[in-house]
mmCIF file of C-alpha atoms in Angstrom:
data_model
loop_
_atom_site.group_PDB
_atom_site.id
_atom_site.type_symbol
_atom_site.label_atom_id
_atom_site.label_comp_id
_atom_site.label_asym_id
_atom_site.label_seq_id
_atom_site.Cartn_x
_atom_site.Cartn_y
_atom_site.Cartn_z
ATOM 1 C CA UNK A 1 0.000 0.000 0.000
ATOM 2 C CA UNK A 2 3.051 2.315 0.731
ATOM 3 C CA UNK A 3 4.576 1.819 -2.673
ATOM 4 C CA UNK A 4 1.053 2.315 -4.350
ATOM 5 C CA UNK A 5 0.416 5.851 -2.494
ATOM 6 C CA UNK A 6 4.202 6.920 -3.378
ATOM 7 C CA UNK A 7 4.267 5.797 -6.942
ATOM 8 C CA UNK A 8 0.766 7.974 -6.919
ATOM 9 C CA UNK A 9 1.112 11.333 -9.297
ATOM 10 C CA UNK A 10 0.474 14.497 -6.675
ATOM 11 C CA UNK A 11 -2.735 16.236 -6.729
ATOM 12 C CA UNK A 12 -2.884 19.800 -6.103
ATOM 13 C CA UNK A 13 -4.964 18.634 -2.704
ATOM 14 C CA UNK A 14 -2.109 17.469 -2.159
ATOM 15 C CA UNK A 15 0.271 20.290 -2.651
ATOM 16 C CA UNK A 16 -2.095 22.232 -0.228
ATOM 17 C CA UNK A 17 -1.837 20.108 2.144
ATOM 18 C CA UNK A 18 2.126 19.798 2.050
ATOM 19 C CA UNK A 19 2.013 23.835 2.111
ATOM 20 C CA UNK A 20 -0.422 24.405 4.750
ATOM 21 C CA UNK A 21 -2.645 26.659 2.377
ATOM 22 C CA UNK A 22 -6.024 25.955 0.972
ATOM 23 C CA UNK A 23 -6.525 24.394 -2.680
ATOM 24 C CA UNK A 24 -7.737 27.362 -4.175
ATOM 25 C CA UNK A 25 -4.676 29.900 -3.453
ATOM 26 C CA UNK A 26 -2.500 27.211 -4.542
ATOM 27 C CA UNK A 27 -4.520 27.366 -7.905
ATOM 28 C CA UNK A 28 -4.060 30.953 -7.942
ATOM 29 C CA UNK A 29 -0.116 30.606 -7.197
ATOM 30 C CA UNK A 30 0.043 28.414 -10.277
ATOM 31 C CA UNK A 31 -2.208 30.841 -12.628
ATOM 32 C CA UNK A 32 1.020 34.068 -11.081
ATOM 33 C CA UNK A 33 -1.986 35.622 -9.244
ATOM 34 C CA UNK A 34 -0.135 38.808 -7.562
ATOM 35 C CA UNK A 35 -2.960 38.511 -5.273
ATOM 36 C CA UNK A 36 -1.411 35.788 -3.216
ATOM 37 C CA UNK A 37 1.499 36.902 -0.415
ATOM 38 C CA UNK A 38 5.485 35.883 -1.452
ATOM 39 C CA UNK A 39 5.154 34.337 2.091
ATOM 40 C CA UNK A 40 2.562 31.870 0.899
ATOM 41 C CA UNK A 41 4.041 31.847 -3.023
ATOM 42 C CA UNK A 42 7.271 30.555 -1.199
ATOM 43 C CA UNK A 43 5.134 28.044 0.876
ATOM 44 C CA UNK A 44 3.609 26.972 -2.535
ATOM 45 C CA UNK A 45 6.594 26.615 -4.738
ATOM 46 C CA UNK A 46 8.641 24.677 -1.521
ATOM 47 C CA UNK A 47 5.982 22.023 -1.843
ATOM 48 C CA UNK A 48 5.753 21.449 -5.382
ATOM 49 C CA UNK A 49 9.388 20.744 -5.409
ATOM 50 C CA UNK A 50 9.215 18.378 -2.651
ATOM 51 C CA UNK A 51 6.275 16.736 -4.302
ATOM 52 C CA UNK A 52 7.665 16.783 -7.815
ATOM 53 C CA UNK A 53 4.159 17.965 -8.880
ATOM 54 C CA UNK A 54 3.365 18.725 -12.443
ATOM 55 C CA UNK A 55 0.068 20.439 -13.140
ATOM 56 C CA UNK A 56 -2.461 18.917 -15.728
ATOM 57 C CA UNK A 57 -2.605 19.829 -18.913
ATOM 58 C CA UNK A 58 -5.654 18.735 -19.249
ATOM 59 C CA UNK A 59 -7.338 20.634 -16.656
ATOM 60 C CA UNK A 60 -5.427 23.823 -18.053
ATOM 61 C CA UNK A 61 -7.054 23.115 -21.458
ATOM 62 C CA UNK A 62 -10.714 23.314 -19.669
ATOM 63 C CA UNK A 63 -10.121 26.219 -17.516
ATOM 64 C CA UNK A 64 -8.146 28.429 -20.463
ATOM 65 C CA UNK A 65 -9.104 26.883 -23.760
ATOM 66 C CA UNK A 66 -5.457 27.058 -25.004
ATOM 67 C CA UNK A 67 -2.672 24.419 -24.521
ATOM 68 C CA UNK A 68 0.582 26.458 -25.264
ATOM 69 C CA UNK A 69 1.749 24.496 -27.727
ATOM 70 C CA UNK A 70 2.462 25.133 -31.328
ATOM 71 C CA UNK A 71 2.830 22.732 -34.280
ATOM 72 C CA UNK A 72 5.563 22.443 -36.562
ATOM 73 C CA UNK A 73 5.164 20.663 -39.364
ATOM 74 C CA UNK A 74 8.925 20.244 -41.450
ATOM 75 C CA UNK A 75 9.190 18.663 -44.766
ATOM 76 C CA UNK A 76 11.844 16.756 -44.155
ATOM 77 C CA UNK A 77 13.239 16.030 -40.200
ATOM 78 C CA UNK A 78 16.837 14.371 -41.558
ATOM 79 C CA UNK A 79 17.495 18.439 -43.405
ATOM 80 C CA UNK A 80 20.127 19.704 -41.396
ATOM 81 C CA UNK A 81 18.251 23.237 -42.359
ATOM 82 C CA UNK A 82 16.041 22.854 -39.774
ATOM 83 C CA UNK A 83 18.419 23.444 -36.824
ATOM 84 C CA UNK A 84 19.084 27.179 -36.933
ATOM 85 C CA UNK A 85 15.309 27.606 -37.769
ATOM 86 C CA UNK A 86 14.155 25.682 -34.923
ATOM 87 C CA UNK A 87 16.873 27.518 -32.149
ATOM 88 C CA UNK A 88 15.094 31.120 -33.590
ATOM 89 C CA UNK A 89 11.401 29.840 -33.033
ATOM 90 C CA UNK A 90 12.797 28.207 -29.688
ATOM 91 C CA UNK A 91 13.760 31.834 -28.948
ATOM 92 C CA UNK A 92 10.419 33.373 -29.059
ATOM 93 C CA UNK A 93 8.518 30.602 -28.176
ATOM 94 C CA UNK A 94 10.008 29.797 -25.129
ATOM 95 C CA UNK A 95 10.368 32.817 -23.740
ATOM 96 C CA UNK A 96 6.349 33.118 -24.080
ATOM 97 C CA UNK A 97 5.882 29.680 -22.544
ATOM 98 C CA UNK A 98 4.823 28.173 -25.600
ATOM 99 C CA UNK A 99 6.123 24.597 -26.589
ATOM 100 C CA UNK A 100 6.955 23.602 -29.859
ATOM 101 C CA UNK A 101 5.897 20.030 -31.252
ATOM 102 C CA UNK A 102 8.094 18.409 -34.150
ATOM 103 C CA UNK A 103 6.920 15.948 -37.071
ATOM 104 C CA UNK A 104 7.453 15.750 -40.721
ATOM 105 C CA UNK A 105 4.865 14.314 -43.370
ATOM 106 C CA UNK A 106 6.570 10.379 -42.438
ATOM 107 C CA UNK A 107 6.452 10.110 -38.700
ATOM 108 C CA UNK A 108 3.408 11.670 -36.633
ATOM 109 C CA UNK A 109 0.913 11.263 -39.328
ATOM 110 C CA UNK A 110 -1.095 7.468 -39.487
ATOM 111 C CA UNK A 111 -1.195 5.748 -42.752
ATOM 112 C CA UNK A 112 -3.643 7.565 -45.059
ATOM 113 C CA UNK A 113 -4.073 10.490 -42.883
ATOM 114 C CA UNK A 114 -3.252 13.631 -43.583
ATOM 115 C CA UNK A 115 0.476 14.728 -41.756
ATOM 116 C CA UNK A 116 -1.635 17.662 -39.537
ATOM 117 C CA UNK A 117 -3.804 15.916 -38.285
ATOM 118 C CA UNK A 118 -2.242 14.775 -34.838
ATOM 119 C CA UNK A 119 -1.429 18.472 -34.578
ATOM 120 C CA UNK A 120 -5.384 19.064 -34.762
ATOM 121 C CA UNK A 121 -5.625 16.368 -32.041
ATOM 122 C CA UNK A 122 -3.327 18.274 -29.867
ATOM 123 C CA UNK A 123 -5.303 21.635 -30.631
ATOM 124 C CA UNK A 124 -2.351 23.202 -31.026
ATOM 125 C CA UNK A 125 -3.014 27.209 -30.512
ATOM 126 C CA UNK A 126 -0.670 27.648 -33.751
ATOM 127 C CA UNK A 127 1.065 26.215 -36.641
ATOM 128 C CA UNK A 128 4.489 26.290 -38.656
ATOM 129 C CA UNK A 129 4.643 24.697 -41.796
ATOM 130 C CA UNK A 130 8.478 24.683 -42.590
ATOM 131 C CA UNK A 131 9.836 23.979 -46.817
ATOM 132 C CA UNK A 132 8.077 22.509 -49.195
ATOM 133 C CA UNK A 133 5.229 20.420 -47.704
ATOM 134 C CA UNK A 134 2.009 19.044 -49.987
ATOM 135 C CA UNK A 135 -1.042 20.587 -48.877
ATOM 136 C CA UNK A 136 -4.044 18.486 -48.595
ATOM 137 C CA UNK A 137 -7.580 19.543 -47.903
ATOM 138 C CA UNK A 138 -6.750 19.361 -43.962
ATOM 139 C CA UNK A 139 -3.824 20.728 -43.831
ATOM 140 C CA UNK A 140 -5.692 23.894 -45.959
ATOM 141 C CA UNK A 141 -9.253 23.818 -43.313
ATOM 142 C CA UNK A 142 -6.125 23.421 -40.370
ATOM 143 C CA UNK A 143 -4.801 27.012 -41.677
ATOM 144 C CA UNK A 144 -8.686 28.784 -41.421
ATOM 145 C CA UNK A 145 -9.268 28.305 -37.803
ATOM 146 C CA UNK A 146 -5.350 27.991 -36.592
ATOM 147 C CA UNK A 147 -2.943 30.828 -36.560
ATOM 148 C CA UNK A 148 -0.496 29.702 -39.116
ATOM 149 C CA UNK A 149 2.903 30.851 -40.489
ATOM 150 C CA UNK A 150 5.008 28.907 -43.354
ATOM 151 C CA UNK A 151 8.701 28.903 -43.210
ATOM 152 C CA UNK A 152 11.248 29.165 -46.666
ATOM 153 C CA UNK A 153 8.371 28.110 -49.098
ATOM 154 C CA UNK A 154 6.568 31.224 -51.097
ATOM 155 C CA UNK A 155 4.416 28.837 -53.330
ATOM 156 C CA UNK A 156 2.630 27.260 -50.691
ATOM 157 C CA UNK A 157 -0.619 29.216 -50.357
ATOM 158 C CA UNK A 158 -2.656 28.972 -47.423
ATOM 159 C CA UNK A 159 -5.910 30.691 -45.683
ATOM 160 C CA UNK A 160 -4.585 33.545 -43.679
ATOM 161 C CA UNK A 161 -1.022 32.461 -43.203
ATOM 162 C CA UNK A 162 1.759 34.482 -43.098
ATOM 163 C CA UNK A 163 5.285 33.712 -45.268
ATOM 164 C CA UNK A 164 8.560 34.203 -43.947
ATOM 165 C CA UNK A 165 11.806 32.809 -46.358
ATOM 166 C CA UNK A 166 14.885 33.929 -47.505
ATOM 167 C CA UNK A 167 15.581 35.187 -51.075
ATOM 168 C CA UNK A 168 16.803 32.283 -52.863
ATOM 169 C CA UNK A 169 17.300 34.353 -56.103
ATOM 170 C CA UNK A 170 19.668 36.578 -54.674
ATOM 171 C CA UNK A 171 21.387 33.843 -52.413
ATOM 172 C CA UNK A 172 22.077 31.932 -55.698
ATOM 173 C CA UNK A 173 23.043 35.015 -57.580
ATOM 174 C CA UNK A 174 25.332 35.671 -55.244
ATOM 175 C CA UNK A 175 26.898 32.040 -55.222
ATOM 176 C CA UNK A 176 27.279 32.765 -59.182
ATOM 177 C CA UNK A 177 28.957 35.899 -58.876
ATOM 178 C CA UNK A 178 31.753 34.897 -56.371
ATOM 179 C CA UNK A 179 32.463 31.604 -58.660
ATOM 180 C CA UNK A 180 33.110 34.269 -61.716
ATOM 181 C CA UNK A 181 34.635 36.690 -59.490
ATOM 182 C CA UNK A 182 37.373 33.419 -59.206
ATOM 183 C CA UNK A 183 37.185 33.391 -62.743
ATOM 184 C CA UNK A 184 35.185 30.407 -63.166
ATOM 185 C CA UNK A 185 33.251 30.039 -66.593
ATOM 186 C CA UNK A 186 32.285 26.370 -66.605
ATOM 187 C CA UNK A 187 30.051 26.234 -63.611
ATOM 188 C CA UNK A 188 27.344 23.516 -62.667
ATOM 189 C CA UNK A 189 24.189 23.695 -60.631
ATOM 190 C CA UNK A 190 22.892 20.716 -58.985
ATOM 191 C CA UNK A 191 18.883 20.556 -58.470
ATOM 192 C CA UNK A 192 16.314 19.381 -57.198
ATOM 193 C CA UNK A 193 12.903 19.414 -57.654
ATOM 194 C CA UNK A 194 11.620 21.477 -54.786
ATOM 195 C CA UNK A 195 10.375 25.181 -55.328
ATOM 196 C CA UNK A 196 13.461 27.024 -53.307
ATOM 197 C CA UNK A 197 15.580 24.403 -55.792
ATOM 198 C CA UNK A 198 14.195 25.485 -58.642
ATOM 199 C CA UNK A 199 14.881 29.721 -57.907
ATOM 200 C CA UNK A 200 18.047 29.229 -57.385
ATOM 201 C CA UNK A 201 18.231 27.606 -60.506
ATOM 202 C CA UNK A 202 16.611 30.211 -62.391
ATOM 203 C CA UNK A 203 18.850 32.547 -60.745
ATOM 204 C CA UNK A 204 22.075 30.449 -61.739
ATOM 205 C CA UNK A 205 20.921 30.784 -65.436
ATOM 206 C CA UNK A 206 20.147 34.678 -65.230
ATOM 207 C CA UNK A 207 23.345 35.138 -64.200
ATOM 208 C CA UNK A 208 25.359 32.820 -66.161
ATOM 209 C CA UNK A 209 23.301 34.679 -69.490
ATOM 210 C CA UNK A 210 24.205 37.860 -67.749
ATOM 211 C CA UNK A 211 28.035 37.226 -67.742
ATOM 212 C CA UNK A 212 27.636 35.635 -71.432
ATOM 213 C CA UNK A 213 28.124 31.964 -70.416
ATOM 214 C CA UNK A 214 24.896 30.540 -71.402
ATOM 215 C CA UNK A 215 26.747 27.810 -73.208
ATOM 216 C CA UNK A 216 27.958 26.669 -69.802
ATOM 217 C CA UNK A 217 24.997 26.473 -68.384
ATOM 218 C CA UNK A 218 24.156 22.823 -67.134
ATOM 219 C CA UNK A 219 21.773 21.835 -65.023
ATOM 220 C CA UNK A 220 21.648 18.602 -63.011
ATOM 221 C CA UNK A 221 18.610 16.840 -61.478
ATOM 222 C CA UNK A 222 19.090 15.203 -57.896
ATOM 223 C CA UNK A 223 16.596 14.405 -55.101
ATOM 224 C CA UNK A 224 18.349 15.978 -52.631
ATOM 225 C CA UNK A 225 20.079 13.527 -50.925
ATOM 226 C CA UNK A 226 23.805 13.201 -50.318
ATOM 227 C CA UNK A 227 23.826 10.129 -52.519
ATOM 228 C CA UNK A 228 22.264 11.929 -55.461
ATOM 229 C CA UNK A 229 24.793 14.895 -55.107
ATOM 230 C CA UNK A 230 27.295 12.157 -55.284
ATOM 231 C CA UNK A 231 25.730 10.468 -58.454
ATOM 232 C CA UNK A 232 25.449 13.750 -60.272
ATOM 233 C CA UNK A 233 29.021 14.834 -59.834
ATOM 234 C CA UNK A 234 30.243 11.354 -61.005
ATOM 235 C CA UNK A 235 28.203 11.957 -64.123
ATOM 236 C CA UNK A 236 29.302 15.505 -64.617
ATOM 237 C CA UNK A 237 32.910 14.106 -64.137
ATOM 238 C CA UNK A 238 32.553 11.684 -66.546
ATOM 239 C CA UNK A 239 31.859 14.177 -69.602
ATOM 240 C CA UNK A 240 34.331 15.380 -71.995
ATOM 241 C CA UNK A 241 34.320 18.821 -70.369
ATOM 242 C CA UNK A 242 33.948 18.821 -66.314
ATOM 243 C CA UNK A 243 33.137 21.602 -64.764
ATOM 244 C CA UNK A 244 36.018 24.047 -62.414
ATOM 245 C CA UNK A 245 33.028 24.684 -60.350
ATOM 246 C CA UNK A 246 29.829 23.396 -58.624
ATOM 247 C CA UNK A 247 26.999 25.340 -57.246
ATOM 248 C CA UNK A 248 24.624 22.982 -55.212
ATOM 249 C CA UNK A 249 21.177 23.371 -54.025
ATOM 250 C CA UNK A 250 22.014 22.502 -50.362
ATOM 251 C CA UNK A 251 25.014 21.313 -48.541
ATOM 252 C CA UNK A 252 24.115 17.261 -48.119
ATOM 253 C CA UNK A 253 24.448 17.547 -52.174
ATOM 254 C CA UNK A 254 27.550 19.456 -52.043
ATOM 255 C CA UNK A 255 29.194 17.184 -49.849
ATOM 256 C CA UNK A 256 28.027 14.288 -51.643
ATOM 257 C CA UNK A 257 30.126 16.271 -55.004
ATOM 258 C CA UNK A 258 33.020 16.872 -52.376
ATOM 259 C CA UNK A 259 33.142 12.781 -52.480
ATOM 260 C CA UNK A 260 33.040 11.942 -55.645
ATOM 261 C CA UNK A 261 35.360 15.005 -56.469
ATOM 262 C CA UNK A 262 37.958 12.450 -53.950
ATOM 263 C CA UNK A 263 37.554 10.095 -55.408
ATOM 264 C CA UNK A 264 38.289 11.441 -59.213
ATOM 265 C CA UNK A 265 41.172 12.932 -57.672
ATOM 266 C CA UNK A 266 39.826 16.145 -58.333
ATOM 267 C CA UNK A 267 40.660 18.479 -55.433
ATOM 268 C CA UNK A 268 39.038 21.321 -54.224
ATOM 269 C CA UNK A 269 39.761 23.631 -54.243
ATOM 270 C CA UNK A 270 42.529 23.899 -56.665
ATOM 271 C CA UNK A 271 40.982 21.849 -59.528
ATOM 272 C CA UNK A 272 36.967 22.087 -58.223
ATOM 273 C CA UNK A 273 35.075 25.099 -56.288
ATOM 274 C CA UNK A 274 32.007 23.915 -54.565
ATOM 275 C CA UNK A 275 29.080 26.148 -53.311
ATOM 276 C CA UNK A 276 26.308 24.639 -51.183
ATOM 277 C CA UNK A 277 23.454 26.425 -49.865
ATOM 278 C CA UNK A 278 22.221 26.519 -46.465
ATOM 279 C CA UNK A 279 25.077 27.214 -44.444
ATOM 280 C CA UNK A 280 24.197 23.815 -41.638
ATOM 281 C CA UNK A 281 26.342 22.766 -39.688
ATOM 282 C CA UNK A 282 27.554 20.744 -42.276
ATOM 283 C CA UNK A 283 29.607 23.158 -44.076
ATOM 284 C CA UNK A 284 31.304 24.583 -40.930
ATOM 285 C CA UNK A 285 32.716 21.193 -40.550
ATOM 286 C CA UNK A 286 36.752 21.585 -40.834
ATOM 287 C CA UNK A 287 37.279 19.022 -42.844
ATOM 288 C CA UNK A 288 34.892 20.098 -45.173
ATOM 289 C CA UNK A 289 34.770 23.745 -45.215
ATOM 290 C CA UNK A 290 32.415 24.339 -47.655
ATOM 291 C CA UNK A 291 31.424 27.952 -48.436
ATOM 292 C CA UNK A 292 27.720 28.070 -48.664
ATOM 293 C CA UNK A 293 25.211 30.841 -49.055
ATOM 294 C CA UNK A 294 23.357 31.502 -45.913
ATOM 295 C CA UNK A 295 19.535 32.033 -46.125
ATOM 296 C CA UNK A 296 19.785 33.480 -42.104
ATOM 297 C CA UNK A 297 17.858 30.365 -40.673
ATOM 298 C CA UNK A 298 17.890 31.551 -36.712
ATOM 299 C CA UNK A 299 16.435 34.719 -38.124
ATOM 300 C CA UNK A 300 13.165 33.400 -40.114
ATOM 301 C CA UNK A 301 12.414 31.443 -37.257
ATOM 302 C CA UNK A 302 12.385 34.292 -35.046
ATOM 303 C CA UNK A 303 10.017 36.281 -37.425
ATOM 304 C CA UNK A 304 7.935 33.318 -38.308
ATOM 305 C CA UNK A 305 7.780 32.738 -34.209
ATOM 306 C CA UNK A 306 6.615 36.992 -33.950
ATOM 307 C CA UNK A 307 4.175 36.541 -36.651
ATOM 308 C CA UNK A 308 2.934 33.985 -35.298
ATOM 309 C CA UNK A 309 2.170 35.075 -31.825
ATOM 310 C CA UNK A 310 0.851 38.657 -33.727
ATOM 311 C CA UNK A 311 -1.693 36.430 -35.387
ATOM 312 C CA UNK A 312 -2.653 34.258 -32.236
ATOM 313 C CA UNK A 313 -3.524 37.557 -30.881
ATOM 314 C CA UNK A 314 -5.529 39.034 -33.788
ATOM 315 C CA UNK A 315 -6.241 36.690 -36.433
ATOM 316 C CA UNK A 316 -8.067 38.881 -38.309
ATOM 317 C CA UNK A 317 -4.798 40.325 -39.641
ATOM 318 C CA UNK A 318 -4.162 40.349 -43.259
ATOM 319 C CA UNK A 319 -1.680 37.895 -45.007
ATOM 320 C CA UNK A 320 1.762 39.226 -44.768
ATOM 321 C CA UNK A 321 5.250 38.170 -46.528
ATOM 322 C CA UNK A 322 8.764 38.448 -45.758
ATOM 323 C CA UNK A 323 11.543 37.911 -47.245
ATOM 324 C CA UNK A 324 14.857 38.369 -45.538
ATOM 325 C CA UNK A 325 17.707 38.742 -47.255
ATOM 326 C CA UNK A 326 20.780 36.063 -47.442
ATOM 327 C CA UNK A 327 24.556 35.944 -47.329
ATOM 328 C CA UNK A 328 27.627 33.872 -48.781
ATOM 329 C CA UNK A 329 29.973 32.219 -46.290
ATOM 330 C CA UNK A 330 33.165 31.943 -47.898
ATOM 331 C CA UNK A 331 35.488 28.932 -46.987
ATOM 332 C CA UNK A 332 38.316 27.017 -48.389
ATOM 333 C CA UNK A 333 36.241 24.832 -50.899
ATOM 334 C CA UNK A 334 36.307 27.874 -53.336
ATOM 335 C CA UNK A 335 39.240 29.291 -54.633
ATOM 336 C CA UNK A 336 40.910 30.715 -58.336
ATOM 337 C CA UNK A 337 39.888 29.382 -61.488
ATOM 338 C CA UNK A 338 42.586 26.903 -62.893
ATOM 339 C CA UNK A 339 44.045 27.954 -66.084
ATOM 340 C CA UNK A 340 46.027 25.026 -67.513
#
């Protein structure tokens, strides 16, 4: 009976007991009443400790109809991306006492259900939708009664949520520019096809054209992975002309080129510049030192994490977009164009 009582969760009946004080001040304790003394707050806070009690959720939902948690739904958990984007939101979120709640389109949602709807379960009191995620008819009624705000996808239109991504046109262009700067004419871009991808192709051409090196231009498909940047080096290797330089659509496919560069006994950078994009940890790495073009990560999530509380406030606010501008990180996988 002993073990049974102390393996027993605490009840705040129980907390008033241990601190001599009735149940309802200890409610009002745990709501930051100022109404209650810092003698009895003290009393309070001593027993909880010693009691190890954790409030219910559940009851909180009934008495406030919010649960202080907010949804965010990535496209991809295993993108490196995510980190710096997560640590802004964590910023803001935390420091309002909001909890954040992870899943990509694989792992929360059930087979044949839609990836937002455990996040609807929850009753999350807001949403992030972060890169290129599918909408679905749920995901699209989730967005008309939740505050919502996507993260580094423009195309993805949704019912009164708010946009907040870097400008992949000028991160690429500015990729381009500092690979001709070298004096680089025969540079690559690896793809992928994802909407932030695809810009910063479109940007790789404009510039190429721009600098007259439209006969340069070449264009390689890959689904992202480190595998695929791999495979699509190899191949570009493999022609009669190989490129002096590489811009990639993210890091994992740049250091996927950086290993199949190795193994062609290409190195880089004397005989092969690589860009990625993203600046993850990845390309701080010292043994990879990749210069990458940073799309300021830390700082969408903090916006996305202010628009979003804005709109949990007042969401009658209109639609609003921002996009922040990025930077190139230059390292020691980029260096002068060979001239043999």
């Amino acid at each position: 009976m002993k073990h049974q009582e102390a393996a027993k969760r605490p009840t705040i009946n129980d907390v008033a007991r241990e601190a001599g004080v009735s149940r309802a001040l200890v409610s009002l304790v745990l709501r930051g009443s100022p109404k209650v003394s810092e003698e009895r707050r003290q009393a309070v806070a001593e027993a909880i400790a010693a009691l190890d009690y954790r409030p219910s959720n559940a009851a909180r939902w009934l008495a406030s109809g919010r649960t202080r948690t907010v949804g965010v739904l990535l496209d991809d958990l295993a993108n490196p991306w995510f980190v710096e984007l997560l640590d802004g939101l964590q910023s803001v979120l935390g420091g309002q006492n909001l909890r954040m709640v992870l899943s990509d389109p694989t792992y929360l949602a059930r087979p044949g259900e839609s990836p937002v709807s455990a996040f609807m379960d929850l009753r999350v009191d807001g949403l992030i939708i972060a890169g290129d995620v599918l909408p679905d008819d749920s995901l699209v009624r989730a967005t008309m009664h939740t505050p919502t705000v996507i993260a580094g996808a423009r195309a993805l239109r949704l019912p009164s949520a708010d946009i907040v991504t870097n400008d992949d046109v000028a991160g690429a262009h500015l990729a381009v520019e500092h690979l001709i700067g070298l004096g680089h004419h025969n540079i690559a871009y690896l793809s992928a096809p994802t909407e932030s991808a695809g810009l910063r192709a479109s940007s790789y051409q404009d510039a190429m054209a721009l600098h007259g090196l439209g006969e340069h231009i070449r264009v390689v498909q890959t689904d992202l992975s480190e595998h695929s940047g791999y495979e699509a080096m190899n191949s570009l290797l493999q022609t009669g002309r190989p490129p002096t330089a590489v811009l990639a659509a993210n890091d994992i496919l740049a250091v996927g080129a950086l290993s199949a560069a190795d193994e062609h006994g290409m190195s880089v950078p004397s005989r092969l510049s690589l860009v990625g994009y993203d600046n993850t940890y990845l390309a701080g790495i010292r043994h990879i030192s990749l210069t990458s073009v940073d799309p300021v990560s830390r700082d969408v999530g903090i916006r996305c994490a202010q628009l979003l509380l804005e709109r949990m406030a007042d969401p009658s606010l209109p639609q609003r977009t921002e996009v922040l501008a990025p930077h190139l990180v230059v390292r020691h996988s980029t260096g002068t164009a060979r001239r043999d």
